[in-house]
PDB file of C-alpha atoms in Angstrom:
ATOM      1  CA  MET A   1     192.282 112.241  13.144  1.00  0.00           C
ATOM      2  CA  ALA A   2     193.704 112.964  16.581  1.00  0.00           C
ATOM      3  CA  HIS A   3     191.162 113.607  19.291  1.00  0.00           C
ATOM      4  CA  ALA A   4     191.722 115.867  22.286  1.00  0.00           C
ATOM      5  CA  ARG A   5     192.485 113.957  25.480  1.00  0.00           C
ATOM      6  CA  ALA A   6     190.584 114.420  28.713  1.00  0.00           C
ATOM      7  CA  GLN A   7     192.896 116.391  30.996  1.00  0.00           C
ATOM      8  CA  SER A   8     190.784 115.506  34.044  1.00  0.00           C
ATOM      9  CA  PRO A   9     188.318 112.691  34.703  1.00  0.00           C
ATOM     10  CA  GLU A  10     185.450 115.201  34.614  1.00  0.00           C
ATOM     11  CA  ASP A  11     186.402 116.159  31.025  1.00  0.00           C
ATOM     12  CA  LEU A  12     185.293 112.730  29.796  1.00  0.00           C
ATOM     13  CA  ALA A  13     181.548 113.484  30.124  1.00  0.00           C
ATOM     14  CA  ARG A  14     181.909 116.771  28.229  1.00  0.00           C
ATOM     15  CA  LEU A  15     183.934 115.123  25.467  1.00  0.00           C
ATOM     16  CA  PHE A  16     181.398 112.308  25.271  1.00  0.00           C
ATOM     17  CA  ASN A  17     178.554 114.779  24.780  1.00  0.00           C
ATOM     18  CA  GLU A  18     180.419 116.815  22.149  1.00  0.00           C
ATOM     19  CA  ARG A  19     181.432 113.745  20.170  1.00  0.00           C
ATOM     20  CA  ALA A  20     178.075 111.980  20.418  1.00  0.00           C
ATOM     21  CA  ASN A  21     176.244 115.066  19.167  1.00  0.00           C
ATOM     22  CA  ALA A  22     178.775 115.391  16.333  1.00  0.00           C
ATOM     23  CA  GLY A  23     178.149 111.746  15.326  1.00  0.00           C
ATOM     24  CA  ASP A  24     181.844 110.994  15.940  1.00  0.00           C
ATOM     25  CA  VAL A  25     181.996 107.252  16.635  1.00  0.00           C
ATOM     26  CA  GLU A  26     185.803 107.144  16.550  1.00  0.00           C
ATOM     27  CA  GLY A  27     185.934 110.086  18.946  1.00  0.00           C
ATOM     28  CA  LEU A  28     183.705 108.191  21.372  1.00  0.00           C
ATOM     29  CA  VAL A  29     185.836 105.051  21.108  1.00  0.00           C
ATOM     30  CA  ALA A  30     188.926 107.201  21.791  1.00  0.00           C
ATOM     31  CA  LEU A  31     187.529 107.912  25.285  1.00  0.00           C
ATOM     32  CA  TYR A  32     188.115 104.267  26.261  1.00  0.00           C
ATOM     33  CA  GLU A  33     191.171 102.134  26.935  1.00  0.00           C
ATOM     34  CA  GLN A  34     191.783  99.315  24.453  1.00  0.00           C
ATOM     35  CA  ASP A  35     190.224  96.612  26.688  1.00  0.00           C
ATOM     36  CA  ALA A  36     187.552  98.756  28.371  1.00  0.00           C
ATOM     37  CA  VAL A  37     184.113  97.409  29.258  1.00  0.00           C
ATOM     38  CA  LEU A  38     180.892  99.307  28.545  1.00  0.00           C
ATOM     39  CA  ALA A  39     177.569  98.152  30.019  1.00  0.00           C
ATOM     40  CA  ALA A  40     174.295  99.628  28.782  1.00  0.00           C
ATOM     41  CA  GLY A  41     171.241  97.720  29.922  1.00  0.00           C
ATOM     42  CA  LYS A  42     171.520  94.170  28.615  1.00  0.00           C
ATOM     43  CA  VAL A  43     174.429  95.062  26.316  1.00  0.00           C
ATOM     44  CA  VAL A  44     177.978  94.532  27.542  1.00  0.00           C
ATOM     45  CA  ALA A  45     180.664  95.597  25.077  1.00  0.00           C
ATOM     46  CA  THR A  46     184.246  94.538  25.812  1.00  0.00           C
ATOM     47  CA  GLY A  47     187.133  96.154  23.989  1.00  0.00           C
ATOM     48  CA  GLN A  48     187.192  98.990  21.505  1.00  0.00           C
ATOM     49  CA  ARG A  49     185.880  96.867  18.614  1.00  0.00           C
ATOM     50  CA  GLU A  50     182.661  96.015  20.485  1.00  0.00           C
ATOM     51  CA  ILE A  51     182.382  99.546  21.898  1.00  0.00           C
ATOM     52  CA  ARG A  52     182.698 100.908  18.337  1.00  0.00           C
ATOM     53  CA  ALA A  53     179.875  98.596  17.172  1.00  0.00           C
ATOM     54  CA  PHE A  54     177.695  99.730  20.099  1.00  0.00           C
ATOM     55  CA  TYR A  55     178.172 103.429  19.341  1.00  0.00           C
ATOM     56  CA  THR A  56     177.780 102.926  15.582  1.00  0.00           C
ATOM     57  CA  ASP A  57     174.358 101.407  16.268  1.00  0.00           C
ATOM     58  CA  LEU A  58     173.421 103.999  18.907  1.00  0.00           C
ATOM     59  CA  LEU A  59     174.329 106.994  16.752  1.00  0.00           C
ATOM     60  CA  ALA A  60     172.453 105.528  13.790  1.00  0.00           C
ATOM     61  CA  ARG A  61     169.278 105.511  15.927  1.00  0.00           C
ATOM     62  CA  ARG A  62     169.701 108.758  17.873  1.00  0.00           C
ATOM     63  CA  SER A  63     170.756 112.203  16.742  1.00  0.00           C
ATOM     64  CA  GLU A  64     170.744 114.331  19.902  1.00  0.00           C
ATOM     65  CA  PHE A  65     172.277 113.747  23.313  1.00  0.00           C
ATOM     66  CA  PRO A  66     171.389 116.147  26.129  1.00  0.00           C
ATOM     67  CA  ALA A  67     174.233 117.655  28.103  1.00  0.00           C
ATOM     68  CA  ALA A  68     174.959 115.742  31.283  1.00  0.00           C
ATOM     69  CA  GLU A  69     175.953 117.317  34.570  1.00  0.00           C
ATOM     70  CA  ALA A  70     179.438 116.010  35.360  1.00  0.00           C
ATOM     71  CA  LEU A  71     179.599 115.453  39.097  1.00  0.00           C
ATOM     72  CA  PRO A  72     182.926 115.616  40.967  1.00  0.00           C
ATOM     73  CA  SER A  73     184.984 112.472  40.542  1.00  0.00           C
ATOM     74  CA  ILE A  74     186.367 110.373  43.367  1.00  0.00           C
ATOM     75  CA  ARG A  75     190.088 109.781  42.882  1.00  0.00           C
ATOM     76  CA  ASN A  76     192.541 107.293  44.275  1.00  0.00           C
ATOM     77  CA  GLY A  77     195.874 107.993  42.622  1.00  0.00           C
ATOM     78  CA  ALA A  78     195.666 107.143  38.925  1.00  0.00           C
ATOM     79  CA  ILE A  79     192.093 105.761  39.183  1.00  0.00           C
ATOM     80  CA  ALA A  80     188.920 107.840  39.324  1.00  0.00           C
ATOM     81  CA  MET A  81     185.200 107.119  39.528  1.00  0.00           C
ATOM     82  CA  THR A  82     183.291 109.542  37.331  1.00  0.00           C
ATOM     83  CA  PHE A  83     179.589 110.336  37.484  1.00  0.00           C
ATOM     84  CA  ALA A  84     177.218 112.175  35.180  1.00  0.00           C
ATOM     85  CA  ARG A  85     173.539 113.002  35.676  1.00  0.00           C
ATOM     86  CA  LEU A  86     171.304 113.392  32.617  1.00  0.00           C
ATOM     87  CA  PRO A  87     168.344 115.809  32.598  1.00  0.00           C
ATOM     88  CA  ASN A  88     165.936 112.855  33.073  1.00  0.00           C
ATOM     89  CA  GLY A  89     167.701 111.842  36.311  1.00  0.00           C
ATOM     90  CA  THR A  90     169.549 108.876  34.812  1.00  0.00           C
ATOM     91  CA  ILE A  91     173.078 108.476  36.174  1.00  0.00           C
ATOM     92  CA  SER A  92     176.128 107.056  34.454  1.00  0.00           C
ATOM     93  CA  VAL A  93     179.047 105.790  36.515  1.00  0.00           C
ATOM     94  CA  GLU A  94     182.487 105.104  35.090  1.00  0.00           C
ATOM     95  CA  THR A  95     185.969 104.188  36.177  1.00  0.00           C
ATOM     96  CA  ALA A  96     188.759 106.150  34.505  1.00  0.00           C
ATOM     97  CA  ARG A  97     192.523 105.706  34.567  1.00  0.00           C
ATOM     98  CA  LEU A  98     195.286 108.259  34.157  1.00  0.00           C
ATOM     99  CA  GLN A  99     197.343 107.444  31.056  1.00  0.00           C
ATOM    100  CA  ASP A 100     201.094 107.772  30.557  1.00  0.00           C
ATOM    101  CA  ASP A 101     200.506 110.858  28.358  1.00  0.00           C
ATOM    102  CA  GLY A 102     198.652 112.644  31.182  1.00  0.00           C
ATOM    103  CA  GLY A 103     195.173 112.144  29.704  1.00  0.00           C
ATOM    104  CA  TRP A 104     192.323 110.138  31.223  1.00  0.00           C
ATOM    105  CA  LEU A 105     190.409 107.248  29.621  1.00  0.00           C
ATOM    106  CA  TRP A 106     187.486 105.185  30.806  1.00  0.00           C
ATOM    107  CA  ILE A 107     188.172 101.543  31.633  1.00  0.00           C
ATOM    108  CA  ILE A 108     184.649 100.663  32.847  1.00  0.00           C
ATOM    109  CA  ASP A 109     181.456 102.448  31.814  1.00  0.00           C
ATOM    110  CA  GLN A 110     178.028 101.756  33.308  1.00  0.00           C
ATOM    111  CA  LEU A 111     176.133 103.907  30.859  1.00  0.00           C
ATOM    112  CA  LYS A 112     172.724 104.273  32.518  1.00  0.00           C
ATOM    113  CA  ILE A 113     171.417 103.714  36.000  1.00  0.00           C
ATOM    114  CA  LYS A 114     167.783 104.734  36.264  1.00  0.00           C
ATOM    115  CA  PRO A 115     166.692 106.511  39.431  1.00  0.00           C
ATOM    116  CA  MET A 116     164.581 104.517  41.849  1.00  0.00           C
ATOM    117  CA  ALA A 117     160.882 105.280  41.791  1.00  0.00           C
ATOM    118  CA  GLU A 118     159.643 107.336  44.707  1.00  0.00           C
ATOM    119  CA  ALA A 119     157.970 105.223  47.395  1.00  0.00           C
ATOM    120  CA  LYS A 120     154.264 105.967  47.562  1.00  0.00           C
ATOM    121  CA  ALA A 121     152.775 106.895  50.927  1.00  0.00           C
ATOM    122  CA  GLU A 122     150.135 104.478  52.122  1.00  0.00           C
TER     123      GLU A 122
END
């Protein structure tokens, strides 16, 4: 099954959300380059085989993924940093690369960065 390509770096977060909520592991893997790296907490998955195993496990445990707010990317030629903010304040930060076919794929994905706790006044 052919999956739609991200036409801009910001499309990746939307496609991730659609595919995760559809339970589409292969669609999620298709958002990454062959040798991409995904970090999620203590888990670091390198390459599509390990990324596939990560998402197979994640989707088996979770059935709903809230829509993330895709923030504007920062681009330098064919490379872009992408950012998404989840409703709980968690941020994901990724590096995407423009492909020869004009689509964008992630090459590095830092899945969750928790917001810092507010400093308490003394």
